[in-house]
Amino acid sequence: MNLGKVVGTVVATRKDEKLIGTKLMLTQPLNIDLEPIGEAIIAVDTVGAGIEELVIYVKGTASRIAARKTDSPIDAAIVGIVDEISK
Amino acid sequence: MNLGKVVGTVVATRKDEKLIGTKLMLTQPLNIDLEPIGEAIIAVDTVGAGIEELVIYVKGTASRIAARKTDSPIDAAIVGIVDEISK
Amino acid sequence: MNLGKVVGTVVATRKDEKLIGTKLMLTQPLNIDLEPIGEAIIAVDTVGAGIEELVIYVKGTASRIAARKTDSPIDAAIVGIVDEISK
Amino acid sequence: MNLGKVVGTVVATRKDEKLIGTKLMLTQPLNIDLEPIGEAIIAVDTVGAGIEELVIYVKGTASRIAARKTDSPIDAAIVGIVDEISK
Amino acid sequence: MNLGKVVGTVVATRKDEKLIGTKLMLTQPLNIDLEPIGEAIIAVDTVGAGIEELVIYVKGTASRIAARKTDSPIDAAIVGIVDEISK
């Protein structure tokens, strides 16, 4: 799993039917010092994450499992909202 | 999932039989400021995307799922047409 | 499998129900000279690893097998605590 | 999928048994302006591509699917010969 | 499958019970010119490979099959010892 920050939302009415009902969140990957790394991705929210929230996201098969839609074209999903990081 | 922009089409009559009937769209990956990042890829269109449209695309297994052709040599597919991005 | 070092923990009360009860450990990938490589990831601990411990971690399907939760959105798991590396 | 140009062939009589019968083509990745990008790769030809031809190639699982050899050590395959690119 | 060289061993008494009895070998991936590529990984030995030996290793599901432990958290396994490579 990876650390990220929700930085926006994406609305797309014309989309794959299996994406209907999903919330598409722009998610900026972060390192453990909470600095941005690489480009933002679009992840399906499965836990009610809001803008600016620190989140845990997964990619690949785990993301389809998280969305409970293993036959959908999802490749990233938010699976947790971070309360605290201790190092 | 990732943000992209359709910048062209590719026609290839001699191709893998499992690609027959697919629309091959040249897709330029974008960051959330809609600036180009990296090289354009060829993605199978599954939602009727047109040239210049902002799209959502997936890679890997999710792209074969999107094309409903899990046994085809597809590794990128357009799964949504962006109406709006809010940050 | 890969070498890593536990560098912290992540607490997330609001998370996918299938992650409830899992310990989320910030894990820094290491090369065989025990130097950090790439960014830390979040791995589910399955063997009681503590902060600063050298560990073995797996990714993808193997991580869901390690957590004995093949239907959970896990994509990395700690499966061993290193006693000794000989080269 | 990606754009490329066939720039040569590779012959390896003694190779992994699962590669026997495959045509190994040196393929130069191209950007959409047909300029070379990065290093040439070795791709299995599955559509009869010839030297100098513009091709579409895939990597990873999709390439093993293209070669109809999902249990072979193939990680790149040519799946189409480009007739036309329109931007 | 990939080429590699055994460069060390890892001992971990506290580990997933399904890894008990496996030999964990530090394996350096090699290209066809036997030059190191990327970072060493930990692979389960299934053929009695020794330090410095040139080996063939597999990743993912194939590695669990090789170890005859499909329900174990293994994601890399040595499946052959190279006698000769000729180009």
Coordinates of C-alpha atoms in Angstrom, one line a residue, chain B residues 26-77:
Chain B
L26 CA -3.0 8.1 -29.6
T27 CA -3.3 9.3 -26.0
Q28 CA -1.0 11.9 -24.4
P29 CA -0.7 11.4 -20.6
L30 CA -1.3 14.6 -18.6
N31 CA -0.7 15.7 -15.1
I32 CA -3.4 17.4 -13.0
D33 CA -2.5 20.8 -14.5
L34 CA -3.2 19.2 -17.8
E35 CA 0.4 19.5 -18.9
P36 CA 1.8 16.6 -21.1
I37 CA 4.0 14.1 -19.2
G38 CA 6.0 11.4 -20.9
E39 CA 5.3 10.0 -24.4
A40 CA 1.9 9.4 -26.0
I41 CA 0.7 5.8 -25.9
I42 CA -1.8 3.9 -28.0
A43 CA -5.0 3.1 -26.0
V44 CA -8.0 1.2 -27.1
D45 CA -11.1 3.4 -26.9
T46 CA -14.1 1.9 -25.1
V47 CA -16.3 4.9 -24.6
G48 CA -16.4 6.8 -27.9
A49 CA -13.7 9.4 -27.1
G50 CA -12.8 11.9 -29.8
I51 CA -9.7 13.8 -30.8
E52 CA -8.7 16.5 -28.3
E53 CA -11.0 15.1 -25.6
L54 CA -9.8 14.8 -22.0
V55 CA -10.0 11.1 -21.0
I56 CA -9.4 8.6 -18.2
Y57 CA -7.2 5.7 -19.2
V58 CA -6.1 2.5 -17.5
K59 CA -3.1 0.2 -18.1
G60 CA -2.4 -3.5 -17.7
T61 CA -5.1 -6.0 -16.7
A62 CA -7.7 -3.3 -16.1
S63 CA -7.4 -2.3 -19.8
R64 CA -8.2 -5.8 -20.9
I65 CA -11.1 -5.8 -18.5
A66 CA -12.3 -2.4 -19.9
A67 CA -12.2 -3.8 -23.5
R68 CA -14.1 -6.9 -22.4
K69 CA -11.3 -8.9 -24.0
T70 CA -9.3 -10.3 -21.2
D71 CA -7.5 -12.7 -23.6
S72 CA -6.4 -9.9 -26.0
P73 CA -3.0 -8.2 -26.3
I74 CA -4.3 -4.8 -25.0
D75 CA -2.3 -3.0 -22.3
A76 CA -4.0 0.5 -22.3
A77 CA -7.6 1.5 -22.6

